[in-house]
Amino acid sequence: SHSHSHSSDAEIAECADPDCTDTSHSHSHSHSSSDTAAAPLHAGIGSYVYRARRPFHPSRLLSILHKLPVVRGVPTTNQNGDDNSIIRDEDDDDGVNKVFKQVLRSKGFAWTADSNVKAMYWSHAGSSFEMQCLGRWWATLPKQQWPEEVKDSILADYDSLDHDETAASPTTSSVGDRRQEVVFIGPDIGSLDSQTAIKSVLDSCLLNDEEWNIFRSKRDDEASLTCFENPLETRMLTY
């Protein structure tokens, strides 16, 4: 399903309710050329939008999700034995842990390396987390199948207007609308220190150059991407 709304960063920031389940809020886009964005909110609550154009390594992402104040929806153990896939607790920084424990709500688009097709929705509110599948990234569909009224908005989410999925090769650097675009909301989250901590930790979850090259060589064969095992349970988002 592709009912993605295209809201502004201001609209993202306005939704600071930790119990919010409005999926139109969850699917906001900023169309900003910058990688990150922050906005001050009321009562000391701030927001920060993390953006990137590489997929997360699912197991490293799981290690980071354990830093959020969640008790439901995140597996307690990582079954993947690859040391590269784990960010170990002994290497944690107390300041980073404090920032993540302050996050009341986080939500938005996510891309995990076990699929080049699935557009994922990251949804965390209070003590609960869920990763849901929204459907396919628009880039995987022929442009003739896009609704005419949202074509401009879809292209605004592209990293390159020249991106052509049919001509993509393992050396193609553009990824269409695939991305990480997750807003974090909580006390002091709008501060530079908090932004830097969140960005640094999430950047460490992205595929490194070697993994990225492997991913690009396999991305046309979804079955082969099981090499990036995903320990997170996901379900289709229903409207």
Coordinates of C-alpha atoms in Angstrom, one line a residue, residues 1-236:
S1 CA 0.0 0.0 0.0
H2 CA 1.3 3.5 -0.8
S3 CA -0.7 6.1 1.1
H4 CA 2.3 8.2 2.0
S5 CA 1.5 11.8 3.0
H6 CA 4.1 14.5 2.4
S7 CA 4.1 16.7 5.5
S8 CA 6.6 19.4 6.5
D9 CA 9.2 19.1 9.3
A10 CA 7.1 21.6 11.3
E11 CA 4.2 19.1 11.1
I12 CA 6.4 16.3 12.3
A13 CA 7.6 18.4 15.2
E14 CA 4.1 19.3 16.2
C15 CA 3.3 15.7 16.9
A16 CA 5.0 15.2 20.3
D17 CA 2.3 13.0 21.8
P18 CA 4.0 9.7 22.9
D19 CA 0.7 7.9 22.4
C20 CA 0.1 9.1 18.9
T21 CA -0.8 6.4 16.5
D22 CA -1.8 8.6 13.5
T23 CA -0.1 7.0 10.5
S24 CA -0.2 10.2 8.6
H25 CA 2.1 11.6 11.2
S26 CA 4.3 8.6 11.0
H27 CA 4.9 8.9 7.2
S28 CA 6.0 12.5 7.1
H29 CA 8.6 13.7 4.6
S30 CA 10.6 16.9 4.8
H31 CA 12.1 17.1 1.3
S32 CA 15.1 18.8 2.8
S33 CA 18.5 18.6 1.2
S34 CA 20.2 18.4 4.6
D35 CA 20.8 14.9 6.2
T36 CA 19.4 16.0 9.5
A37 CA 16.9 18.4 11.0
A38 CA 15.8 19.5 14.5
A39 CA 13.0 21.6 15.8
P40 CA 12.3 22.9 19.3
L41 CA 9.0 21.9 20.9
H42 CA 7.0 23.0 23.9
A43 CA 7.9 22.2 27.6
G44 CA 11.5 21.2 26.9
I45 CA 10.5 18.6 24.3
G46 CA 12.6 18.6 21.2
S47 CA 12.7 16.7 17.9
Y48 CA 15.4 15.5 15.5
V49 CA 15.0 13.9 12.1
Y50 CA 17.7 11.3 11.2
R51 CA 18.3 10.8 7.5
A52 CA 20.5 8.5 5.5
R53 CA 20.6 6.8 2.1
R54 CA 22.0 3.4 3.0
P55 CA 20.2 0.5 4.6
F56 CA 20.7 -0.5 8.2
H57 CA 22.4 -3.7 9.0
P58 CA 19.4 -5.4 10.8
S59 CA 21.4 -7.0 13.6
R60 CA 23.4 -3.8 14.4
L61 CA 20.1 -1.9 14.4
L62 CA 18.7 -4.3 17.0
S63 CA 21.7 -3.6 19.2
I64 CA 20.7 0.1 19.1
L65 CA 17.0 -0.5 19.6
H66 CA 17.9 -1.9 23.0
K67 CA 19.0 1.6 24.0
L68 CA 15.5 2.9 23.6
P69 CA 13.2 2.7 26.7
V70 CA 11.2 -0.2 25.2
V71 CA 10.1 -3.5 26.8
R72 CA 7.8 -4.8 24.0
G73 CA 8.5 -5.5 20.3
V74 CA 12.3 -5.8 20.4
P75 CA 14.0 -9.3 20.7
T76 CA 16.1 -9.6 23.8
T77 CA 18.9 -11.5 22.2
N78 CA 20.7 -11.4 18.8
Q79 CA 20.9 -14.9 17.2
N80 CA 23.4 -13.7 14.6
G81 CA 26.9 -14.9 15.4
D82 CA 28.7 -12.4 13.3
D83 CA 30.7 -10.1 15.6
N84 CA 30.5 -7.3 12.9
S85 CA 26.7 -7.3 13.4
I86 CA 26.8 -6.5 17.1
I87 CA 27.5 -3.2 18.9
R88 CA 28.6 -4.4 22.3
D89 CA 27.4 -2.9 25.6
E90 CA 30.9 -2.5 27.0
D91 CA 31.6 0.0 24.2
D92 CA 28.5 2.1 25.1
D93 CA 28.9 5.7 26.1
D94 CA 26.8 6.8 29.1
G95 CA 25.9 10.0 27.4
V96 CA 24.6 8.2 24.3
N97 CA 22.5 5.8 26.5
K98 CA 21.0 8.7 28.4
V99 CA 19.9 10.4 25.1
F100 CA 18.2 7.3 23.8
K101 CA 16.5 6.6 27.2
Q102 CA 15.0 10.1 26.9
V103 CA 13.3 9.4 23.6
L104 CA 9.5 9.3 24.1
R105 CA 8.5 8.7 20.5
S106 CA 10.3 7.8 17.3
K107 CA 8.8 7.0 13.9
G108 CA 9.3 7.2 10.2
F109 CA 10.7 5.4 7.2
A110 CA 13.4 2.8 7.5
W111 CA 15.4 0.6 5.1
T112 CA 16.9 -2.6 6.3
A113 CA 19.5 -4.6 4.3
D114 CA 17.5 -7.8 4.2
S115 CA 15.4 -6.3 1.4
N116 CA 15.8 -3.8 -1.5
V117 CA 12.1 -3.8 -2.1
K118 CA 10.3 -3.4 1.3
A119 CA 9.6 0.1 2.6
M120 CA 9.6 -0.2 6.4
Y121 CA 7.9 1.9 9.1
W122 CA 9.7 2.4 12.4
S123 CA 7.2 3.0 15.2
H124 CA 8.2 3.5 18.8
A125 CA 5.9 5.0 21.5
G126 CA 6.7 4.9 25.1
S127 CA 7.7 1.3 26.0
S128 CA 6.6 -0.3 22.7
F129 CA 8.4 -0.7 19.4
E130 CA 7.2 -2.2 16.1
M131 CA 8.7 -2.4 12.6
Q132 CA 6.1 -2.6 10.0
C133 CA 6.2 -3.1 6.2
L134 CA 4.4 -0.3 4.3
G135 CA 4.7 -2.0 1.0
R136 CA 7.2 -1.4 -1.8
W137 CA 9.5 1.6 -2.3
W138 CA 8.0 3.7 -5.1
A139 CA 11.3 3.2 -7.0
T140 CA 10.5 -0.4 -7.5
L141 CA 7.3 0.4 -9.4
P142 CA 7.2 1.7 -13.0
K143 CA 6.4 5.4 -13.0
Q144 CA 3.3 4.7 -15.1
Q145 CA 1.8 3.0 -12.1
W146 CA 2.3 6.0 -9.8
P147 CA -0.8 8.1 -9.0
E148 CA -0.6 11.2 -11.2
E149 CA -1.5 13.5 -8.3
V150 CA 1.5 12.5 -6.2
K151 CA 4.2 12.0 -8.8
D152 CA 5.9 15.3 -7.9
S153 CA 5.9 14.4 -4.2
I154 CA 7.3 11.0 -4.9
L155 CA 10.1 12.4 -7.0
A156 CA 10.9 14.9 -4.2
D157 CA 11.9 11.9 -2.1
Y158 CA 14.3 10.6 -4.7
D159 CA 18.0 11.1 -4.2
S160 CA 18.4 11.7 -7.9
L161 CA 15.8 12.6 -10.5
D162 CA 17.9 10.6 -13.0
H163 CA 17.5 7.3 -11.0
D164 CA 16.2 4.6 -13.3
E165 CA 15.4 1.2 -11.6
T166 CA 15.3 -0.6 -14.9
A167 CA 18.8 0.5 -15.8
A168 CA 20.3 0.1 -12.3
S169 CA 23.4 -2.0 -12.0
P170 CA 25.7 -3.0 -9.0
T171 CA 27.6 0.2 -9.6
T172 CA 24.5 2.5 -9.6
S173 CA 24.9 4.9 -6.6
S174 CA 21.4 6.4 -6.6
V175 CA 18.7 4.6 -4.6
G176 CA 15.4 6.4 -5.6
D177 CA 13.2 7.0 -2.6
R178 CA 14.8 4.3 -0.3
R179 CA 16.0 6.0 2.8
Q180 CA 16.2 6.3 6.6
E181 CA 13.9 9.2 7.7
V182 CA 13.1 8.8 11.4
V183 CA 12.0 11.5 13.8
F184 CA 13.0 11.3 17.5
I185 CA 11.0 13.2 20.1
G186 CA 11.8 13.7 23.7
P187 CA 13.4 16.0 26.4
D188 CA 16.5 17.9 25.0
I189 CA 16.4 15.9 21.8
G190 CA 16.8 19.1 19.8
S191 CA 20.1 19.9 21.4
L192 CA 23.3 19.7 19.3
D193 CA 24.8 17.1 21.7
S194 CA 21.7 14.9 21.4
Q195 CA 21.6 15.2 17.6
T196 CA 25.3 14.3 17.3
A197 CA 24.8 11.2 19.6
I198 CA 21.8 9.9 17.7
K199 CA 23.4 10.5 14.3
S200 CA 26.7 8.9 15.3
V201 CA 25.0 5.8 16.7
L202 CA 22.6 5.3 13.8
D203 CA 25.4 5.9 11.3
S204 CA 27.2 3.0 12.9
C205 CA 24.2 0.8 12.0
L206 CA 24.4 1.6 8.3
L207 CA 26.1 -0.8 6.0
N208 CA 29.8 -0.1 5.8
D209 CA 31.5 0.2 2.4
E210 CA 32.3 -3.5 2.1
E211 CA 28.8 -4.5 3.1
W212 CA 27.3 -1.9 0.8
N213 CA 29.2 -3.4 -2.1
I214 CA 27.9 -6.8 -1.2
F215 CA 24.4 -5.5 -0.9
R216 CA 24.5 -3.8 -4.3
S217 CA 25.8 -7.0 -6.0
K218 CA 22.9 -9.0 -4.6
R219 CA 20.1 -6.4 -4.5
D220 CA 18.3 -7.7 -7.6
D221 CA 17.9 -11.1 -5.9
E222 CA 15.8 -10.6 -2.7
A223 CA 16.5 -14.2 -1.6
S224 CA 20.2 -13.6 -1.6
L225 CA 19.9 -10.7 0.8
T226 CA 19.2 -13.2 3.6
C227 CA 22.9 -12.9 4.3
F228 CA 21.8 -9.8 6.2
E229 CA 19.6 -11.7 8.6
N230 CA 16.9 -9.7 10.2
P231 CA 16.1 -10.7 13.8
L232 CA 13.2 -8.2 14.0
E233 CA 9.7 -9.3 13.6
T234 CA 7.8 -7.3 11.0
R235 CA 4.2 -7.3 9.8
M236 CA 2.3 -5.6 7.0

